[in-house]
Short mmCIF file of C-alpha atoms (C1' of nucleotides) in Angstrom, two decimals:
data_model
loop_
_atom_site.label_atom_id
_atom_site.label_comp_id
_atom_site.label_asym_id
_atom_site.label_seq_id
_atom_site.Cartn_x
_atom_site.Cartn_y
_atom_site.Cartn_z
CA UNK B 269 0.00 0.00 0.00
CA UNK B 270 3.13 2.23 0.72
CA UNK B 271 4.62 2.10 -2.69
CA UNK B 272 1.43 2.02 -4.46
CA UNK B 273 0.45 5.49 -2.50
CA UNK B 274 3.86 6.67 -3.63
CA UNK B 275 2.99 5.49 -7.63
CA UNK B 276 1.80 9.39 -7.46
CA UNK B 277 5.53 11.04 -6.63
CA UNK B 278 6.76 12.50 -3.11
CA UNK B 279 4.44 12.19 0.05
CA UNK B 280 5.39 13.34 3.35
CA UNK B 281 4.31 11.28 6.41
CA UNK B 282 1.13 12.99 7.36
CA UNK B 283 0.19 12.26 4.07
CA UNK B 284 1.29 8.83 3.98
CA UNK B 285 -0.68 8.18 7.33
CA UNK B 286 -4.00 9.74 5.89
CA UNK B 287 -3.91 7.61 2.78
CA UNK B 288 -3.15 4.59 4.06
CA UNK B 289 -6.65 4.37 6.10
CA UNK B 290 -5.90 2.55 9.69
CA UNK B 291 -2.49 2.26 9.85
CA UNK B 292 -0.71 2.90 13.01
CA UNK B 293 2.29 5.01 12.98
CA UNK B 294 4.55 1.93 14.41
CA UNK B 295 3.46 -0.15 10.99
CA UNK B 296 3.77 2.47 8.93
CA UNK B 297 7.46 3.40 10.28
CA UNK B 298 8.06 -0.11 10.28
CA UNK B 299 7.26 -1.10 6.72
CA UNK B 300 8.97 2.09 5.51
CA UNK B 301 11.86 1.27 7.07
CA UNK B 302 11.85 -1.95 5.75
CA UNK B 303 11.12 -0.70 1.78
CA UNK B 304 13.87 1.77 2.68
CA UNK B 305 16.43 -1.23 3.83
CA UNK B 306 15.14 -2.98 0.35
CA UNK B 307 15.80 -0.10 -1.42
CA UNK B 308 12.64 0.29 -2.62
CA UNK B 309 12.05 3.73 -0.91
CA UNK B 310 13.55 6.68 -0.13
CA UNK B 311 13.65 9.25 2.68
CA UNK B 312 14.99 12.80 2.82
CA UNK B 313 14.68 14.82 5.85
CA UNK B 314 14.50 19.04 5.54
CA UNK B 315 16.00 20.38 8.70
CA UNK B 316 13.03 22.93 9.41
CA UNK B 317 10.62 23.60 12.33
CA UNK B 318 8.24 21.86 11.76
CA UNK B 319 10.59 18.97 10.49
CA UNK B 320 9.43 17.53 6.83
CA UNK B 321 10.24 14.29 5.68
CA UNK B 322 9.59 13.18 2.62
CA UNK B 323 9.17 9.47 0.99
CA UNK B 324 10.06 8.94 -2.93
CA UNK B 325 10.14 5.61 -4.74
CA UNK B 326 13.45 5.00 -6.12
CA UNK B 327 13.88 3.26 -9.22
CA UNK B 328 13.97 0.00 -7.87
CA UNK B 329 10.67 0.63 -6.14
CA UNK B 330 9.46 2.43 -9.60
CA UNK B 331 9.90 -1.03 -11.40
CA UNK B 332 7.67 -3.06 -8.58
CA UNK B 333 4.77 -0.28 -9.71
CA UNK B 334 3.64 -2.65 -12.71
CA UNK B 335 3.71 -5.83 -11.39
CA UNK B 336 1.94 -4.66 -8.40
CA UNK B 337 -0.76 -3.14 -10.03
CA UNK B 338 -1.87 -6.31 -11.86
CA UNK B 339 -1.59 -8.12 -8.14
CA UNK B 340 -3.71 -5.19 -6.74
CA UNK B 341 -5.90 -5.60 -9.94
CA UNK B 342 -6.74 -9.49 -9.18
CA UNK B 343 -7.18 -9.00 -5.62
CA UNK B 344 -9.61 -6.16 -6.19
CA UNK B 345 -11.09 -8.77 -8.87
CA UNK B 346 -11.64 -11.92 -6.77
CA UNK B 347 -11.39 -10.67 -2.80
CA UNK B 348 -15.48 -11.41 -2.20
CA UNK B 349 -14.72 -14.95 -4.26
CA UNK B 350 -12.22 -15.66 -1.94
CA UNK B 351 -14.05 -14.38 1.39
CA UNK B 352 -17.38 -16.53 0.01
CA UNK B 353 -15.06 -19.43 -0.28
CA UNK B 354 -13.91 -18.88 3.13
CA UNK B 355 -16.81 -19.00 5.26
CA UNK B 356 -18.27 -22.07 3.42
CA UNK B 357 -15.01 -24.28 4.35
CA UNK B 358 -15.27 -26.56 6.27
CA UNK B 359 -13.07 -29.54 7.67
CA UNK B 360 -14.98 -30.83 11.08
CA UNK B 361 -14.95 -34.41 10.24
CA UNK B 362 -18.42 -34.22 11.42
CA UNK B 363 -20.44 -32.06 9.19
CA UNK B 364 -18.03 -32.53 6.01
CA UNK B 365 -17.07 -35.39 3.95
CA UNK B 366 -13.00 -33.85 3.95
CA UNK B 367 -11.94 -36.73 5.93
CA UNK B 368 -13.66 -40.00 5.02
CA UNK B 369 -15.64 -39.39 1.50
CA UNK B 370 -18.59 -41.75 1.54
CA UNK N 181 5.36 -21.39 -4.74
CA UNK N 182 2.86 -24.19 -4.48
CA UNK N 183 0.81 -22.05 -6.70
CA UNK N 184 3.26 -22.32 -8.83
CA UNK N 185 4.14 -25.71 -8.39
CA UNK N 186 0.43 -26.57 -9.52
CA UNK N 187 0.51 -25.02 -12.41
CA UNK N 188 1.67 -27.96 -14.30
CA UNK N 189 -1.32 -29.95 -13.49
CA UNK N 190 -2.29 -32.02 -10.34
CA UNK N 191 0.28 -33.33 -7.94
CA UNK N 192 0.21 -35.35 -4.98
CA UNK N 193 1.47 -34.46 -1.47
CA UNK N 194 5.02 -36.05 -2.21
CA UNK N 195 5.60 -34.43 -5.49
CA UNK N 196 4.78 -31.02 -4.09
CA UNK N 197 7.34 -32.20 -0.73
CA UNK N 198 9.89 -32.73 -3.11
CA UNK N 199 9.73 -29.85 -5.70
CA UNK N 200 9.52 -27.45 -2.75
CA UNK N 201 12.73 -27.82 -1.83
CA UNK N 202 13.30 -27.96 2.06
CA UNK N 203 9.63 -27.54 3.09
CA UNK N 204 8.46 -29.33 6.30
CA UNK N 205 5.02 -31.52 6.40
CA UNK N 206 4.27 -28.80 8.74
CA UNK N 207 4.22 -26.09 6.30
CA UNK N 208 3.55 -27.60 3.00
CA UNK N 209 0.37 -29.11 4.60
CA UNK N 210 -0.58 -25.68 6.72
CA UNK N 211 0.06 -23.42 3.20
CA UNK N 212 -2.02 -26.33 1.75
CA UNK N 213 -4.61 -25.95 3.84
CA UNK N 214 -5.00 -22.34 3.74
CA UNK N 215 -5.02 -22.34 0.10
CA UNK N 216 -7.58 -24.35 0.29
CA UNK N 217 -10.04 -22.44 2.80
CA UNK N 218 -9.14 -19.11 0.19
CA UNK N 219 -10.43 -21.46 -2.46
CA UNK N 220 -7.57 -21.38 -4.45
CA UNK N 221 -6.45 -25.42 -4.31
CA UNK N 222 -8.54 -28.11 -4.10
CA UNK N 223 -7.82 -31.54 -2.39
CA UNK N 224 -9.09 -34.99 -3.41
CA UNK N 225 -8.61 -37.80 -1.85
CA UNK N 226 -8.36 -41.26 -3.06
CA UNK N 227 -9.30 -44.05 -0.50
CA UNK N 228 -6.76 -46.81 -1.10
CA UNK N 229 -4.20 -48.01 0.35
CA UNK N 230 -1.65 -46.78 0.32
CA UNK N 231 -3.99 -43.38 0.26
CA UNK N 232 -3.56 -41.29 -2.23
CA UNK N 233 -4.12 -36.93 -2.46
CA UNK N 234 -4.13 -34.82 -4.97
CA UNK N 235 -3.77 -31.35 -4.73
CA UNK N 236 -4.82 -29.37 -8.13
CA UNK N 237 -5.63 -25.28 -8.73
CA UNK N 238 -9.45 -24.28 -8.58
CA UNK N 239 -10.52 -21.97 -11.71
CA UNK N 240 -9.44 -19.13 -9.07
CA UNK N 241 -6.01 -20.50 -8.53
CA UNK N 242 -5.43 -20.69 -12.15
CA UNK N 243 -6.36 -16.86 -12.69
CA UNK N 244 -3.94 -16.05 -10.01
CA UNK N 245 -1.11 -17.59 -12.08
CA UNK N 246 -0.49 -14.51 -14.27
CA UNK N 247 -0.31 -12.11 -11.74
CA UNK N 248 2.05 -14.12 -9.84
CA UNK N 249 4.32 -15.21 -12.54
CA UNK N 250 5.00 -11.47 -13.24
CA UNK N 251 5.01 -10.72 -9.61
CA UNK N 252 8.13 -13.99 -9.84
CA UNK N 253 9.30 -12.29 -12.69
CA UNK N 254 10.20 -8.95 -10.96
CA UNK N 255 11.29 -10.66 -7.81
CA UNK N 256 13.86 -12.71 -10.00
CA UNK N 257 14.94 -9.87 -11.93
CA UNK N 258 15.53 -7.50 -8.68
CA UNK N 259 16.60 -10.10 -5.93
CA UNK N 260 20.14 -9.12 -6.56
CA UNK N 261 19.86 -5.22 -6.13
CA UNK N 262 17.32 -5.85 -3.03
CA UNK N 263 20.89 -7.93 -1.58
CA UNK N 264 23.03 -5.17 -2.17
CA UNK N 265 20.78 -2.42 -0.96
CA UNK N 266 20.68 -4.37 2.34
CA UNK N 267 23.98 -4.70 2.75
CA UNK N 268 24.58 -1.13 2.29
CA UNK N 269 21.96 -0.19 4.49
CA UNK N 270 23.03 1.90 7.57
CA UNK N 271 21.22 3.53 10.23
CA UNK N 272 23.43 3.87 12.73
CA UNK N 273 23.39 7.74 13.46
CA UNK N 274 27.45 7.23 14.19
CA UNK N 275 28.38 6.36 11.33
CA UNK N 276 25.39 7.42 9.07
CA UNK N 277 23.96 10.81 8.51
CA UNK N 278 20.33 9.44 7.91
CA UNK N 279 19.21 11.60 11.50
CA UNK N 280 21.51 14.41 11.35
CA UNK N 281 22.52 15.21 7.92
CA UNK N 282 25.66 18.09 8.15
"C1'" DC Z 196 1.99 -42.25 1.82
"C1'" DT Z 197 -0.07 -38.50 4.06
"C1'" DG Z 198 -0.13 -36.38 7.26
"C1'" DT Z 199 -0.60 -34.80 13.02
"C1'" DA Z 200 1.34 -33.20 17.61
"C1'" DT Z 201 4.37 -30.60 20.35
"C1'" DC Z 202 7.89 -27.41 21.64
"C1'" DC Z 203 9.96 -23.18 20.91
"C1'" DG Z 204 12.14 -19.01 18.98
"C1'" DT Z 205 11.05 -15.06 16.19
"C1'" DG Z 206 8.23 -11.74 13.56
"C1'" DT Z 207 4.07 -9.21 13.00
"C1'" DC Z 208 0.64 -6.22 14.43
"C1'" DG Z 209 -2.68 -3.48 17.36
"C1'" DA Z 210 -3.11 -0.35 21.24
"C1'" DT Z 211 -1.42 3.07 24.04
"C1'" DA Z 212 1.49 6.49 25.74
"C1'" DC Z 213 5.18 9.57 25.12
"C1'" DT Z 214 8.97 12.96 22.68
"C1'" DG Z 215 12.40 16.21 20.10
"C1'" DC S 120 5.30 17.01 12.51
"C1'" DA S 121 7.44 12.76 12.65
"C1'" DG S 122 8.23 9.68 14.92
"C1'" DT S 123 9.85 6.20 19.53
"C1'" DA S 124 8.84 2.85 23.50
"C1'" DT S 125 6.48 -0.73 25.51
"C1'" DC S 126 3.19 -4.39 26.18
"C1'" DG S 127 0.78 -8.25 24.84
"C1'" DA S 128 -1.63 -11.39 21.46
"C1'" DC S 129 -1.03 -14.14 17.75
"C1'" DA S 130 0.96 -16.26 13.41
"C1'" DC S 131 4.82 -18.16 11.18
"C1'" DG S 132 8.37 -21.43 10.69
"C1'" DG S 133 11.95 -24.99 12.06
"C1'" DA S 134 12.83 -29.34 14.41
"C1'" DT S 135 11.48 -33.52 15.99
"C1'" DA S 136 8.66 -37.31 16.94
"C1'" DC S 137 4.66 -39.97 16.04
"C1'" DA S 138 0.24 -42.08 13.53
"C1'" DG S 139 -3.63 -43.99 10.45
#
DNA sequence: CTGTATCCGTGTCGATACTG
DNA sequence: CAGTATCGACACGGATACAG
């Protein structure tokens, strides 16, 4: 969700936090830390008060922006097929034939 | 990768042990089984003896192949420059500038 | 052959409070 | 504004042993 919010160019934190709709600021530090240590992000800090930091895809993270989209493209596609599929499993040998198929 | 693994058709329990190299029963059967309850792999069983399962891709499984064979794609392409980028990574404010830039 | 059971270390994540 | 610190719950994964 971080580098497909930063598909549109530079976003400081605030923003980040805004558009990413529940996040909590430890997940979103952590997972930008973590695209930063993959070198899929970057981070520049302006020495102002207020401070600004801003986050930028590098080119590495540029080139993840295709194949991500067409993941992000299925799972907008076939999330309620998979949720429908979820809540009629079922593997309680008593109510389903999953163990011993009559 | 057990996606990926079915791609080629159905395979049984040992055949997916053994082209998923290093996997425990534990996991193979627990990423099985999750697969599964997302409706994305399907199980049969064949009562005989010794028993027999096959595991095969669901119509949904097989239209998540695309997306994750360019998703492989990139990952295969990039693993290299995701190592390096780790191995440069430094955030130790001694001996990096990342939280006080002169 | 096809799994299950158990122990255990680590990572992930939410919630909450606090800070330069 | 841009984070850090701490706690606690849970999931993930390896290792090992066992079972129908």
């Amino acid at each position: 969700m971080i580098v497909y919010a930063l598909t549109q160019g530079k976003k400081r934190y605030v923003q980040l936090k805004q558009e990413i709709v529940g996040v909590s600021p430890k997940m979103l530090i952590q997972n930008l830390r973590n695209l930063e240590r993959y070198g899929l992000v970057e981070r520049e800090v302006y020495l102002s008060v207020p401070p600004r930091v801003e986050y930028s895809l590098t080119p590495l993270g540029a080139s993840l922006m295709e194949p991500l989209a067409i993941l992000g493209e299925w799972a907008y596609r076939h999330i309620t097929d998979v949720k429908t599929a979820m809540e009629h499993y079922d593997r309680n040998p008593e109510t389903s034939d999953y163990w011993q198929p009559k």
